[in-house]
CSV table of C-alpha atoms in Angstrom, one decimal:
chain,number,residue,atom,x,y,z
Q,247,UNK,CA,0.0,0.0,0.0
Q,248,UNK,CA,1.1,3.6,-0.7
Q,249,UNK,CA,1.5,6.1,2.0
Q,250,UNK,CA,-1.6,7.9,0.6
Q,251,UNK,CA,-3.2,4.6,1.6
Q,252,UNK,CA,-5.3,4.0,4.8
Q,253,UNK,CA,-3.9,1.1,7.2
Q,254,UNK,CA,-6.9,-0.9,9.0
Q,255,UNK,CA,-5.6,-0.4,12.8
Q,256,UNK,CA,-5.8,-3.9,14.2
Q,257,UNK,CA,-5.4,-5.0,18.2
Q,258,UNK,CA,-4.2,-8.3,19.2
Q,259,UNK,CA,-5.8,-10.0,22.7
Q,260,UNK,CA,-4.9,-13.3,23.9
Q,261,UNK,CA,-3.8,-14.7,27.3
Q,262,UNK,CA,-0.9,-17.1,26.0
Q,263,UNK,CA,2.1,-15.2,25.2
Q,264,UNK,CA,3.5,-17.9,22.5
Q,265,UNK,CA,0.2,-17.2,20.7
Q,266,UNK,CA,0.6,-13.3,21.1
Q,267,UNK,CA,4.2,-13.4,20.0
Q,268,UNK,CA,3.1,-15.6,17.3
Q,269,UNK,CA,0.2,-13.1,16.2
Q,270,UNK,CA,1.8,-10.3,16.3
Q,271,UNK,CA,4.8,-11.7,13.9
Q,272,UNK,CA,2.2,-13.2,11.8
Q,273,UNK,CA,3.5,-12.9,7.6
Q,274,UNK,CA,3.4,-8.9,6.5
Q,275,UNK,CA,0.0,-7.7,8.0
Q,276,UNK,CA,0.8,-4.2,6.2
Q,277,UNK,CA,0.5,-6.6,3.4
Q,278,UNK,CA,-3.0,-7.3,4.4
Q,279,UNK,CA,-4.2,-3.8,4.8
Q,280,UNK,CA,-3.3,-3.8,8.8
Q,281,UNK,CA,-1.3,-1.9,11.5
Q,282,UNK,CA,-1.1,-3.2,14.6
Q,283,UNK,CA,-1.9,-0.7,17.2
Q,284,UNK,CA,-1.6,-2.9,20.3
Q,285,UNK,CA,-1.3,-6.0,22.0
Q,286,UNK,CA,-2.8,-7.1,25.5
Q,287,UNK,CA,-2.8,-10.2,27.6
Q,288,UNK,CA,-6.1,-9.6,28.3
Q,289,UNK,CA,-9.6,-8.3,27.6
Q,290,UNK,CA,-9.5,-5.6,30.7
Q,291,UNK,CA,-6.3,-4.2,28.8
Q,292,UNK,CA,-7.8,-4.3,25.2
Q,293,UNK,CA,-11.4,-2.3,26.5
Q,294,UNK,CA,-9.5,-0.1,28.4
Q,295,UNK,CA,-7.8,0.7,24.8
Q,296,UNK,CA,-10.8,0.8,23.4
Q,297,UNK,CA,-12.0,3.6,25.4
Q,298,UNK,CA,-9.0,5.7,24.6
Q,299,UNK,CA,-8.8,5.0,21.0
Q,300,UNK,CA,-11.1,3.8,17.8
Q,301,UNK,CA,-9.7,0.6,16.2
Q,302,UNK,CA,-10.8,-1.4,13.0
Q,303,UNK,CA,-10.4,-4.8,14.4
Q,304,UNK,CA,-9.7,-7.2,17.1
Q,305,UNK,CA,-7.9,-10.3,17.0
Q,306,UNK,CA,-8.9,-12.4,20.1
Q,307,UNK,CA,-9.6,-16.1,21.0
Q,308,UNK,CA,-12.7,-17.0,23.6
């Protein structure tokens, strides 16, 4: 994507680091249209985020 572009600001939430880590490393998300604007062990973190700032998306398991 050009700078011109928009980005897709993206969170990441999940309790087991490994999977975080993982996540977070995951291909060329720029690739994909995403910028990752955080990541949080867990939901209290990510909604406390939220309240601050406007994402696009979350990335979370349940």
């Amino acid at each position: 994507m050009g700078d011109e572009e928009k980005y897709y600001s993206l969170i990441i939430v999940d309790d087991e680091e490994k999977i975080r880590n993982g996540l977070s490393r995951f291909g060329n998300w720029e690739a994909l249209g995403f910028k990752i604007a955080a990541v949080y062990e867990d939901g209290k973190e990510a909604l406390e985020h939220l309240e601050r700032e406007k994402v696009d998306a979350v990335l979370t398991d349940v």
